[in-house]
Amino acid sequence: MVKWKRLPLNSNYAVAYAVKDADVDVIAAYPITPQTTIVEKIAEFLANGEFDAEMIHVESEHSALSALVGASAAGARVFTATASQGLELMHEILHIASGSRLPIVMAIATRALSAPISIWCDYSDLMNTRDASWITFINSSAQEVYDTLIMAYKIAEDPRVLLPVMSAHDGYIMSHTVEPVDVAEDPEDIRRFIPKRRDRINILDPDRPVSIGTIVRPEWFYEVKYQQVVAMREARKVIKEAQEEFASRFGRRHDVIETHMMDDAELAILTYGGIYGTAREAVDMMRAKGMKVGSVKLRLWRPFPADELRKALSNVQAVAVVDRAISYGTPIAGPVALEVISLFYDEKDAPKVISFVAGIGQRTVTEYDFVGIAEKSLKYLSSGSIPKETIYWGVRGVEV
Amino acid sequence: MAESKEKFPQTPIVLKEPKWNEVWMGALIPEPGNSVLNNTGTWRVFRPIIDQDRCIRCLICWMYCPEPAIKILDKPYKTKQGREYKITLEIDYNYCKGCGICVQECPVKAIEFVEEVK
């Protein structure tokens, strides 16, 4: 039986504990708020001899991920963490990591993008990485952060997948707030769940030399990129298996989506990250008043859990998708809302999708905001006119 | 995601085009030095064709070819006019990129330049 110790940890520290327990070999990172304390805590573990790893101090995030591309190609288990501008600076290497099929794992403490400068949370940094072929999780609690990061190695290193994994949590709201987290008393319990494997072909080994990072002409390139499409498809299955094994070994069950009060709901509120907890509380408040509202959490962003969402939303009349990022210049500006709309495209009796944007640059979103969003959505539904554009919730001077 | 070495295409790619799952994962190259298998003439748009009857074996095309993709073969040839040569010039289309320099430089205009039709 696995023994746990309950520690008060913020999500950044939960990441650091997971990295220690996963026995990562190489860490390369550059400090950026609000991620910095992840790597600080890891450095503390290393200094105290609590685990052994190579920590590479680099001069930028571009170099951090580049160093990991090399280390992962050499067969090491690797980790980095970043946020906001740092993630943007990595962007080029994001594609190189996934295209080279290296199982790199990265934590993101999400933060709004400049300009103007904001160190506070929204998901504009994470959403910009949408097409980089990284498996992307969005966590809602520090426990989930710890568990997801451990599963991330299981998923990334699976020979059917071999894609990098990003695991995100809210900057500040989660990265700097303390929650009780169960961490393994004995890291060996975790290490038995994710044994290190050297069976992938893209490892640089003098006894079996390979070239990684080749130039590929038009008659080959398309096929190589299609392999990534298939790997993402496979990942959906592998993620399910990893969650299943995690649950049976450790007794904590996670899924790609989470639902609350959805059995008889007429309206669903769909969101992700730290504000999901707020949405769930708002649902309980509305239920107490007799409103048939439920909530859905998106925990996995890529690969998009299409089947699970379609099933979860099959009985509601409408779904209000609350995004924390803006895709500028398109009528539906919520990245997740766009995906949910595409789920039901051309389907009869599909739920109406209403796109909301909220919590930009860490503008506070309370239970009452969710109640307001739900009331507004129900009003649209009863009037029969669903807005074709995103509703920017909470902008001063905009009437909704 | 090809698993075994056997699946690696050994024949020229213009002859056998591997499917997505026969290509090495992430365009990895598992056999060092395998660039000799790589035919560099696959992107030719125009194909030079030597008219063996007009060719006077001056070797100017052979000198100018940047690849070099023109081969001098010990193959006797008798032209329609009855002239006998001990050698024949042939273009190696696996490597000819269709730059047309030979066509331009041939003093007797013995090289035709024909569009490739796929």
Short mmCIF file of C-alpha atoms in Angstrom, two decimals:
data_model
loop_
_atom_site.label_atom_id
_atom_site.label_comp_id
_atom_site.label_asym_id
_atom_site.label_seq_id
_atom_site.Cartn_x
_atom_site.Cartn_y
_atom_site.Cartn_z
CA MET A 1 0.00 0.00 0.00
CA VAL A 2 1.35 3.39 -0.95
CA LYS A 3 1.82 5.75 1.98
CA TRP A 4 1.18 9.45 1.56
CA LYS A 5 2.13 12.44 3.60
CA ARG A 6 -0.14 15.45 3.50
CA LEU A 7 1.80 18.68 3.01
CA PRO A 8 0.67 22.26 2.64
CA LEU A 9 1.90 23.08 -0.86
CA ASN A 10 1.20 25.66 -3.49
CA SER A 11 0.93 24.35 -7.05
CA ASN A 12 4.50 25.37 -7.86
CA TYR A 13 5.84 23.32 -4.97
CA ALA A 14 3.54 20.46 -5.93
CA VAL A 15 5.31 20.47 -9.32
CA ALA A 16 8.72 20.47 -7.62
CA TYR A 17 7.76 17.48 -5.44
CA ALA A 18 6.52 15.61 -8.52
CA VAL A 19 9.79 16.31 -10.34
CA LYS A 20 11.73 14.98 -7.36
CA ASP A 21 9.53 11.91 -7.04
CA ALA A 22 9.75 11.24 -10.79
CA ASP A 23 13.55 11.18 -10.44
CA VAL A 24 14.11 13.59 -13.32
CA ASP A 25 17.68 13.55 -14.70
CA VAL A 26 18.09 16.97 -16.27
CA ILE A 27 16.40 20.27 -15.45
CA ALA A 28 17.04 23.43 -17.46
CA ALA A 29 15.07 26.55 -16.72
CA TYR A 30 15.18 30.30 -16.70
CA PRO A 31 13.35 32.21 -13.97
CA ILE A 32 10.10 33.94 -14.85
CA THR A 33 7.25 35.00 -12.63
CA PRO A 34 5.08 33.21 -11.55
CA GLN A 35 6.95 29.99 -12.33
CA THR A 36 10.22 30.79 -10.56
CA THR A 37 9.52 29.04 -7.27
CA ILE A 38 9.13 25.69 -9.04
CA VAL A 39 12.77 25.65 -10.04
CA GLU A 40 13.87 27.30 -6.80
CA LYS A 41 12.30 24.45 -4.86
CA ILE A 42 13.93 21.89 -7.16
CA ALA A 43 17.30 23.59 -6.61
CA GLU A 44 16.68 23.33 -2.87
CA PHE A 45 15.98 19.59 -3.17
CA LEU A 46 19.18 19.16 -5.13
CA ALA A 47 21.24 21.20 -2.67
CA ASN A 48 19.86 19.13 0.20
CA GLY A 49 20.69 15.92 -1.61
CA GLU A 50 17.03 14.86 -1.65
CA PHE A 51 17.44 13.73 -5.23
CA ASP A 52 20.12 13.83 -7.87
CA ALA A 53 19.82 15.63 -11.19
CA GLU A 54 21.73 17.91 -13.51
CA MET A 55 20.50 21.50 -13.24
CA ILE A 56 21.51 23.60 -16.24
CA HIS A 57 21.44 27.35 -15.67
CA VAL A 58 20.70 28.85 -19.06
CA GLU A 59 20.49 32.42 -20.36
CA SER A 60 16.95 32.26 -21.75
CA GLU A 61 13.90 30.06 -22.12
CA HIS A 62 14.87 29.42 -25.73
CA SER A 63 18.08 27.90 -24.41
CA ALA A 64 16.28 26.08 -21.60
CA LEU A 65 14.12 24.09 -23.98
CA SER A 66 17.01 23.70 -26.45
CA ALA A 67 19.14 22.18 -23.70
CA LEU A 68 16.34 19.75 -22.91
CA VAL A 69 16.02 18.78 -26.57
CA GLY A 70 19.66 17.72 -26.38
CA ALA A 71 19.33 16.03 -23.01
CA SER A 72 16.18 14.18 -24.03
CA ALA A 73 17.83 13.09 -27.27
CA ALA A 74 20.62 11.70 -25.11
CA GLY A 75 18.01 9.61 -23.31
CA ALA A 76 17.56 11.62 -20.11
CA ARG A 77 14.27 12.25 -18.33
CA VAL A 78 13.95 16.02 -18.45
CA PHE A 79 11.90 18.88 -17.03
CA THR A 80 11.48 22.62 -17.40
CA ALA A 81 8.94 25.20 -16.32
CA THR A 82 8.00 28.60 -17.66
CA ALA A 83 5.21 31.13 -18.18
CA SER A 84 4.06 33.92 -20.44
CA GLN A 85 6.92 35.61 -22.32
CA GLY A 86 9.18 32.70 -21.49
CA LEU A 87 6.80 30.30 -23.21
CA GLU A 88 6.66 32.67 -26.18
CA LEU A 89 10.45 32.72 -26.37
CA MET A 90 10.42 28.91 -26.38
CA HIS A 91 7.84 28.76 -29.12
CA GLU A 92 10.22 27.83 -31.93
CA ILE A 93 11.68 24.98 -29.89
CA LEU A 94 8.21 23.74 -28.89
CA HIS A 95 7.77 22.54 -32.46
CA ILE A 96 11.28 21.12 -32.62
CA ALA A 97 10.70 19.14 -29.42
CA SER A 98 7.44 17.64 -30.65
CA GLY A 99 8.66 17.16 -34.23
CA SER A 100 11.72 15.31 -32.93
CA ARG A 101 9.33 13.22 -30.81
CA LEU A 102 11.12 13.90 -27.53
CA PRO A 103 9.20 13.13 -24.29
CA ILE A 104 9.94 16.45 -22.59
CA VAL A 105 7.71 17.50 -19.70
CA MET A 106 7.09 21.14 -18.86
CA ALA A 107 5.04 22.90 -16.21
CA ILE A 108 3.37 26.21 -16.99
CA ALA A 109 2.21 28.71 -14.38
CA THR A 110 -0.04 30.56 -16.80
CA ARG A 111 0.30 34.29 -17.08
CA ALA A 112 -1.05 36.99 -19.40
CA LEU A 113 1.11 38.10 -22.32
CA SER A 114 2.61 41.56 -22.67
CA ALA A 115 1.99 44.31 -23.73
CA PRO A 116 0.94 45.98 -21.50
CA ILE A 117 3.00 44.07 -18.98
CA SER A 118 1.01 41.85 -16.67
CA ILE A 119 2.50 39.35 -14.29
CA TRP A 120 -0.99 38.04 -13.46
CA CYS A 121 -2.88 35.04 -14.64
CA ASP A 122 -4.77 34.29 -17.80
CA TYR A 123 -4.36 31.58 -20.42
CA SER A 124 -3.19 33.64 -23.40
CA ASP A 125 0.29 32.12 -23.13
CA LEU A 126 -0.93 28.53 -23.07
CA MET A 127 -3.48 29.00 -25.85
CA ASN A 128 -0.79 30.32 -28.16
CA THR A 129 0.87 26.89 -28.03
CA ARG A 130 -2.26 25.15 -29.27
CA ASP A 131 -0.82 23.94 -32.57
CA ALA A 132 2.65 22.99 -31.30
CA SER A 133 1.77 19.28 -31.01
CA TRP A 134 2.28 19.17 -27.24
CA ILE A 135 -0.07 17.16 -25.07
CA THR A 136 -1.54 19.83 -22.80
CA PHE A 137 -3.17 19.44 -19.39
CA ILE A 138 -4.81 22.25 -17.42
CA ASN A 139 -5.04 21.58 -13.70
CA SER A 140 -7.46 22.96 -11.14
CA SER A 141 -5.88 21.96 -7.84
CA ALA A 142 -2.41 21.46 -6.39
CA GLN A 143 -3.10 17.73 -5.95
CA GLU A 144 -4.02 17.50 -9.62
CA VAL A 145 -0.82 19.36 -10.48
CA TYR A 146 1.28 16.78 -8.60
CA ASP A 147 -0.59 13.80 -10.04
CA THR A 148 -0.69 15.09 -13.61
CA LEU A 149 3.02 15.77 -13.71
CA ILE A 150 3.76 12.20 -12.66
CA MET A 151 1.38 10.83 -15.26
CA ALA A 152 2.92 13.18 -17.83
CA TYR A 153 6.11 11.09 -17.89
CA LYS A 154 4.09 7.91 -18.27
CA ILE A 155 2.26 9.37 -21.26
CA ALA A 156 5.14 11.22 -22.94
CA GLU A 157 7.54 8.26 -22.78
CA ASP A 158 5.03 5.72 -24.06
CA PRO A 159 6.36 4.43 -27.41
CA ARG A 160 2.90 4.88 -28.92
CA VAL A 161 3.04 8.59 -28.12
CA LEU A 162 6.55 10.08 -27.75
CA LEU A 163 5.28 13.64 -27.65
CA PRO A 164 6.15 16.35 -25.13
CA VAL A 165 3.65 17.19 -22.40
CA MET A 166 2.71 20.53 -20.89
CA SER A 167 0.98 20.69 -17.55
CA ALA A 168 -0.49 24.06 -16.66
CA HIS A 169 -1.91 25.70 -13.57
CA ASP A 170 -3.06 29.26 -12.85
CA GLY A 171 -0.28 31.71 -12.15
CA TYR A 172 -0.66 33.15 -8.61
CA ILE A 173 -4.19 31.86 -8.04
CA MET A 174 -2.68 28.39 -7.82
CA SER A 175 1.07 28.86 -8.13
CA HIS A 176 1.24 30.86 -4.92
CA THR A 177 -1.74 29.61 -2.91
CA VAL A 178 -1.33 26.74 -0.50
CA GLU A 179 -3.52 23.65 -0.52
CA PRO A 180 -3.18 20.28 1.20
CA VAL A 181 -1.42 17.86 -1.14
CA ASP A 182 -0.75 14.16 -0.63
CA VAL A 183 2.77 13.37 -1.80
CA ALA A 184 4.42 9.97 -1.73
CA GLU A 185 6.09 9.08 1.55
CA ASP A 186 8.52 6.96 -0.43
CA PRO A 187 9.38 8.29 -3.93
CA GLU A 188 10.11 4.72 -5.01
CA ASP A 189 6.36 4.13 -5.13
CA ILE A 190 6.12 6.82 -7.80
CA ARG A 191 9.23 5.59 -9.61
CA ARG A 192 7.79 2.10 -9.90
CA PHE A 193 4.79 3.62 -11.69
CA ILE A 194 7.01 5.46 -14.18
CA PRO A 195 10.13 3.32 -14.65
CA LYS A 196 12.72 4.92 -16.91
CA ARG A 197 12.79 3.31 -20.31
CA ARG A 198 15.40 3.45 -23.03
CA ASP A 199 13.47 1.61 -25.69
CA ARG A 200 12.75 4.53 -27.96
CA ILE A 201 14.70 4.77 -31.17
CA ASN A 202 15.43 8.51 -30.95
CA ILE A 203 18.18 8.20 -28.34
CA LEU A 204 21.71 9.20 -29.28
CA ASP A 205 23.82 6.17 -28.53
CA PRO A 206 27.34 5.61 -29.91
CA ASP A 207 26.62 1.90 -30.20
CA ARG A 208 23.64 2.54 -32.39
CA PRO A 209 24.17 5.91 -34.05
CA VAL A 210 21.22 7.92 -35.38
CA SER A 211 20.76 11.42 -36.76
CA ILE A 212 18.07 13.59 -35.17
CA GLY A 213 16.88 16.88 -36.61
CA THR A 214 17.31 16.15 -40.29
CA ILE A 215 16.17 18.19 -43.27
CA VAL A 216 13.26 16.58 -45.05
CA ARG A 217 12.15 17.31 -48.60
CA PRO A 218 8.57 17.69 -49.81
CA GLU A 219 8.20 14.00 -50.71
CA TRP A 220 8.78 12.92 -47.09
CA PHE A 221 7.78 15.78 -44.81
CA TYR A 222 4.01 15.30 -44.98
CA GLU A 223 4.26 11.66 -43.91
CA VAL A 224 6.50 12.55 -40.96
CA LYS A 225 4.03 15.20 -39.75
CA TYR A 226 1.14 12.76 -40.19
CA GLN A 227 2.92 10.51 -37.69
CA GLN A 228 2.34 13.28 -35.12
CA VAL A 229 -1.37 13.31 -35.97
CA VAL A 230 -1.49 9.59 -35.25
CA ALA A 231 0.59 9.97 -32.08
CA MET A 232 -1.88 12.56 -30.76
CA ARG A 233 -4.73 10.20 -31.56
CA GLU A 234 -2.93 7.36 -29.76
CA ALA A 235 -2.30 9.69 -26.82
CA ARG A 236 -6.03 9.79 -26.05
CA LYS A 237 -5.93 6.07 -25.39
CA VAL A 238 -2.60 6.19 -23.53
CA ILE A 239 -3.83 9.01 -21.27
CA LYS A 240 -6.89 6.94 -20.33
CA GLU A 241 -4.66 3.96 -19.53
CA ALA A 242 -2.29 6.09 -17.46
CA GLN A 243 -5.21 7.53 -15.47
CA GLU A 244 -6.58 4.05 -14.93
CA GLU A 245 -3.26 2.67 -13.69
CA PHE A 246 -2.71 5.74 -11.52
CA ALA A 247 -6.12 5.26 -9.94
CA SER A 248 -5.61 1.58 -9.24
CA ARG A 249 -2.13 2.09 -7.80
CA PHE A 250 -2.64 5.30 -5.89
CA GLY A 251 -6.40 5.56 -5.38
CA ARG A 252 -6.81 8.99 -6.92
CA ARG A 253 -8.86 9.13 -10.08
CA HIS A 254 -8.52 11.86 -12.68
CA ASP A 255 -10.18 12.14 -16.04
CA VAL A 256 -9.79 14.30 -19.11
CA ILE A 257 -12.96 16.13 -18.17
CA GLU A 258 -14.81 16.44 -14.90
CA THR A 259 -18.54 17.04 -14.48
CA HIS A 260 -20.62 18.34 -11.62
CA MET A 261 -24.43 18.25 -11.35
CA MET A 262 -24.74 17.42 -15.03
CA ASP A 263 -27.34 14.62 -14.83
CA ASP A 264 -30.41 16.83 -15.20
CA ALA A 265 -28.75 20.14 -16.12
CA GLU A 266 -30.28 22.35 -18.78
CA LEU A 267 -27.27 24.62 -18.88
CA ALA A 268 -23.62 23.65 -18.53
CA ILE A 269 -20.81 26.00 -17.59
CA LEU A 270 -17.57 24.79 -19.16
CA THR A 271 -14.25 26.20 -18.04
CA TYR A 272 -10.72 25.19 -17.07
CA GLY A 273 -7.96 25.87 -14.58
CA GLY A 274 -8.31 27.40 -11.15
CA ILE A 275 -11.63 29.12 -11.74
CA TYR A 276 -13.34 25.79 -12.22
CA GLY A 277 -13.65 25.49 -8.44
CA THR A 278 -15.45 28.83 -8.40
CA ALA A 279 -17.75 27.65 -11.19
CA ARG A 280 -18.60 24.54 -9.21
CA GLU A 281 -19.48 26.54 -6.13
CA ALA A 282 -21.62 28.83 -8.24
CA VAL A 283 -23.44 25.75 -9.54
CA ASP A 284 -24.18 24.66 -5.97
CA MET A 285 -25.52 28.14 -5.18
CA MET A 286 -27.75 28.09 -8.24
CA ARG A 287 -28.95 24.56 -7.50
CA ALA A 288 -30.03 25.78 -4.08
CA LYS A 289 -32.22 28.27 -5.89
CA GLY A 290 -33.61 25.55 -8.16
CA MET A 291 -31.71 26.48 -11.34
CA LYS A 292 -30.80 23.42 -13.41
CA VAL A 293 -27.19 24.28 -14.01
CA GLY A 294 -24.16 21.97 -14.06
CA SER A 295 -20.47 22.45 -14.72
CA VAL A 296 -17.85 20.76 -16.87
CA LYS A 297 -14.12 21.06 -16.42
CA LEU A 298 -11.74 20.69 -19.33
CA ARG A 299 -8.60 19.09 -17.87
CA LEU A 300 -7.06 17.96 -21.15
CA TRP A 301 -6.72 20.57 -23.87
CA ARG A 302 -4.60 18.64 -26.40
CA PRO A 303 -5.54 16.08 -27.58
CA PHE A 304 -9.03 17.57 -27.30
CA PRO A 305 -11.35 15.15 -25.46
CA ALA A 306 -14.05 15.36 -28.11
CA ASP A 307 -15.91 12.13 -27.36
CA GLU A 308 -16.03 12.73 -23.62
CA LEU A 309 -17.29 16.30 -24.04
CA ARG A 310 -19.88 15.32 -26.63
CA LYS A 311 -21.21 12.73 -24.21
CA ALA A 312 -21.15 15.06 -21.21
CA LEU A 313 -22.97 17.80 -23.08
CA SER A 314 -25.42 15.60 -24.97
CA ASN A 315 -28.40 16.40 -22.76
CA VAL A 316 -28.02 20.11 -22.06
CA GLN A 317 -29.80 22.80 -24.03
CA ALA A 318 -26.90 25.20 -23.87
CA VAL A 319 -23.31 25.38 -22.76
CA ALA A 320 -21.62 28.57 -21.64
CA VAL A 321 -17.89 28.29 -22.33
CA VAL A 322 -15.83 30.63 -20.18
CA ASP A 323 -12.41 31.26 -21.73
CA ARG A 324 -9.47 33.06 -20.17
CA ALA A 325 -7.80 33.98 -23.46
CA ILE A 326 -8.79 36.01 -26.51
CA SER A 327 -8.26 35.00 -30.11
CA TYR A 328 -8.31 38.50 -31.59
CA GLY A 329 -10.22 39.31 -34.76
CA THR A 330 -12.70 36.45 -34.87
CA PRO A 331 -16.36 36.67 -33.79
CA ILE A 332 -16.00 33.72 -31.41
CA ALA A 333 -12.80 34.71 -29.62
CA GLY A 334 -12.65 32.00 -26.96
CA PRO A 335 -10.22 29.24 -28.02
CA VAL A 336 -12.08 26.50 -26.15
CA ALA A 337 -15.48 27.83 -27.23
CA LEU A 338 -14.38 27.46 -30.86
CA GLU A 339 -13.52 23.81 -30.26
CA VAL A 340 -16.82 23.13 -28.51
CA ILE A 341 -18.74 24.72 -31.38
CA SER A 342 -16.84 22.55 -33.84
CA LEU A 343 -17.82 19.47 -31.80
CA PHE A 344 -21.47 20.00 -32.59
CA TYR A 345 -21.11 21.43 -36.06
CA ASP A 346 -23.92 20.31 -38.32
CA GLU A 347 -25.47 18.11 -35.62
CA LYS A 348 -29.21 18.11 -35.04
CA ASP A 349 -30.47 18.99 -31.54
CA ALA A 350 -26.98 20.06 -30.54
CA PRO A 351 -26.65 22.29 -27.49
CA LYS A 352 -26.28 26.00 -28.16
CA VAL A 353 -22.79 27.21 -27.42
CA ILE A 354 -22.37 30.63 -25.83
CA SER A 355 -18.84 32.00 -25.70
CA PHE A 356 -17.74 34.12 -22.75
CA VAL A 357 -14.35 35.64 -22.05
CA ALA A 358 -13.53 36.46 -18.43
CA GLY A 359 -10.64 36.67 -16.02
CA ILE A 360 -8.28 38.33 -18.48
CA GLY A 361 -5.07 39.50 -16.80
CA GLN A 362 -6.40 37.96 -13.57
CA ARG A 363 -9.53 40.13 -13.41
CA THR A 364 -11.33 38.52 -10.50
CA VAL A 365 -14.02 36.02 -11.37
CA THR A 366 -16.31 35.22 -8.44
CA GLU A 367 -19.22 32.85 -7.94
CA TYR A 368 -21.49 35.79 -8.70
CA ASP A 369 -19.88 36.23 -12.09
CA PHE A 370 -20.71 32.62 -12.90
CA VAL A 371 -24.25 33.11 -11.62
CA GLY A 372 -24.49 36.18 -13.88
CA ILE A 373 -23.09 34.24 -16.83
CA ALA A 374 -25.59 31.43 -16.22
CA GLU A 375 -28.55 33.81 -15.87
CA LYS A 376 -27.55 35.62 -19.03
CA SER A 377 -27.15 32.33 -20.90
CA LEU A 378 -30.59 31.12 -19.79
CA LYS A 379 -32.07 34.43 -20.92
CA TYR A 380 -30.50 34.00 -24.37
CA LEU A 381 -31.83 30.48 -24.48
CA SER A 382 -35.40 31.45 -23.60
CA SER A 383 -35.38 34.37 -26.04
CA GLY A 384 -34.18 31.99 -28.77
CA SER A 385 -31.41 34.28 -29.96
CA ILE A 386 -27.95 32.95 -29.20
CA PRO A 387 -25.21 35.56 -29.69
CA LYS A 388 -22.91 34.86 -32.62
CA GLU A 389 -20.08 36.74 -30.99
CA THR A 390 -18.14 36.25 -27.80
CA ILE A 391 -19.45 38.09 -24.75
CA TYR A 392 -16.68 39.97 -22.96
CA TRP A 393 -17.80 39.54 -19.37
CA GLY A 394 -16.83 42.27 -16.97
CA VAL A 395 -15.27 44.84 -19.29
CA ARG A 396 -16.14 48.27 -17.96
CA GLY A 397 -18.25 50.22 -20.43
CA VAL A 398 -19.61 47.18 -22.29
CA GLU A 399 -23.26 46.33 -21.67
CA VAL A 400 -24.15 42.66 -21.81
CA MET B 1 6.56 4.81 -36.63
CA ALA B 2 8.65 2.16 -38.31
CA GLU B 3 9.91 -0.36 -35.80
CA SER B 4 12.50 -2.44 -37.64
CA LYS B 5 15.42 -1.63 -39.89
CA GLU B 6 13.97 -3.85 -42.60
CA LYS B 7 11.34 -1.24 -43.32
CA PHE B 8 13.84 1.42 -44.24
CA PRO B 9 13.60 2.08 -47.95
CA GLN B 10 16.74 0.80 -49.62
CA THR B 11 15.57 1.42 -53.16
CA PRO B 12 15.53 4.88 -54.74
CA ILE B 13 12.58 6.85 -53.40
CA VAL B 14 11.45 7.76 -56.90
CA LEU B 15 10.72 4.08 -57.42
CA LYS B 16 9.27 3.19 -54.01
CA GLU B 17 7.48 5.79 -51.97
CA PRO B 18 7.09 4.64 -48.35
CA LYS B 19 3.83 5.16 -46.51
CA TRP B 20 3.69 7.32 -43.38
CA ASN B 21 4.24 4.33 -41.10
CA GLU B 22 7.21 3.13 -43.12
CA VAL B 23 9.08 6.40 -42.66
CA TRP B 24 11.27 6.58 -39.57
CA MET B 25 9.68 8.42 -36.66
CA GLY B 26 10.46 12.12 -36.62
CA ALA B 27 12.54 11.79 -39.82
CA LEU B 28 15.24 10.07 -37.83
CA ILE B 29 18.18 8.64 -39.79
CA PRO B 30 19.19 5.32 -38.23
CA GLU B 31 21.87 4.43 -40.80
CA PRO B 32 24.83 6.78 -40.84
CA GLY B 33 26.12 7.49 -44.33
CA ASN B 34 22.88 6.58 -46.03
CA SER B 35 22.85 9.80 -48.04
CA VAL B 36 24.23 7.76 -50.95
CA LEU B 37 20.73 6.33 -51.17
CA ASN B 38 19.39 9.80 -51.66
CA ASN B 39 18.71 10.66 -55.29
CA THR B 40 19.06 14.38 -55.61
CA GLY B 41 17.44 14.71 -59.02
CA THR B 42 13.86 14.24 -57.86
CA TRP B 43 12.87 17.87 -58.13
CA ARG B 44 13.83 18.36 -61.79
CA VAL B 45 11.20 20.29 -63.78
CA PHE B 46 12.85 20.00 -67.24
CA ARG B 47 14.72 16.92 -68.48
CA PRO B 48 17.71 17.27 -70.84
CA ILE B 49 17.78 14.57 -73.52
CA ILE B 50 20.92 14.04 -75.67
CA ASP B 51 20.37 13.39 -79.37
CA GLN B 52 23.06 10.75 -79.90
CA ASP B 53 23.09 11.34 -83.69
CA ARG B 54 23.78 15.06 -83.41
CA CYS B 55 26.21 14.83 -80.45
CA ILE B 56 29.86 15.27 -81.54
CA ARG B 57 31.35 13.94 -78.23
CA CYS B 58 33.11 17.24 -77.52
CA LEU B 59 32.51 16.71 -73.73
CA ILE B 60 31.64 20.36 -73.16
CA CYS B 61 28.41 19.32 -71.38
CA TRP B 62 30.40 16.89 -69.23
CA MET B 63 32.76 19.74 -68.24
CA TYR B 64 29.96 22.18 -67.45
CA CYS B 65 27.58 19.85 -65.57
CA PRO B 66 27.68 21.02 -61.92
CA GLU B 67 26.44 17.73 -60.43
CA PRO B 68 28.18 15.96 -62.29
CA ALA B 69 25.39 13.92 -63.82
CA ILE B 70 26.78 13.27 -67.30
CA LYS B 71 28.48 9.93 -67.71
CA ILE B 72 31.04 9.01 -70.38
CA LEU B 73 30.38 5.39 -71.28
CA ASP B 74 32.66 3.03 -73.25
CA LYS B 75 29.77 2.24 -75.52
CA PRO B 76 30.40 2.45 -79.28
CA TYR B 77 27.76 4.31 -81.32
CA LYS B 78 27.23 4.64 -85.04
CA THR B 79 25.20 7.67 -86.12
CA LYS B 80 22.59 7.62 -88.87
CA GLN B 81 25.09 9.47 -91.05
CA GLY B 82 27.53 6.58 -90.54
CA ARG B 83 29.94 8.27 -88.20
CA GLU B 84 31.39 5.96 -85.54
CA TYR B 85 32.17 6.94 -81.97
CA LYS B 86 33.85 4.83 -79.31
CA ILE B 87 32.01 6.56 -76.49
CA THR B 88 28.46 7.56 -75.60
CA LEU B 89 27.40 10.38 -73.27
CA GLU B 90 24.44 9.68 -71.01
CA ILE B 91 22.68 11.70 -68.35
CA ASP B 92 22.15 10.15 -64.91
CA TYR B 93 18.63 11.26 -64.14
CA ASN B 94 18.92 10.19 -60.50
CA TYR B 95 21.15 13.20 -59.97
CA CYS B 96 20.41 15.62 -62.85
CA LYS B 97 18.54 18.58 -61.34
CA GLY B 98 17.52 19.94 -64.72
CA CYS B 99 19.49 23.17 -64.52
CA GLY B 100 19.82 23.32 -68.32
CA ILE B 101 23.47 24.41 -68.41
CA CYS B 102 24.32 21.52 -70.75
CA VAL B 103 21.46 22.54 -73.03
CA GLN B 104 22.78 26.09 -73.11
CA GLU B 105 26.43 25.14 -73.64
CA CYS B 106 26.09 22.41 -76.28
CA PRO B 107 27.77 23.85 -79.43
CA VAL B 108 25.70 21.74 -81.83
CA LYS B 109 22.37 22.04 -80.00
CA ALA B 110 22.19 18.29 -79.52
CA ILE B 111 20.43 18.43 -76.14
CA GLU B 112 16.69 18.83 -75.99
CA PHE B 113 15.01 20.23 -72.85
CA VAL B 114 11.65 18.60 -72.26
CA GLU B 115 9.20 19.32 -69.46
CA GLU B 116 8.86 16.48 -66.96
CA VAL B 117 5.36 15.05 -66.90
CA LYS B 118 4.40 13.21 -63.74
#
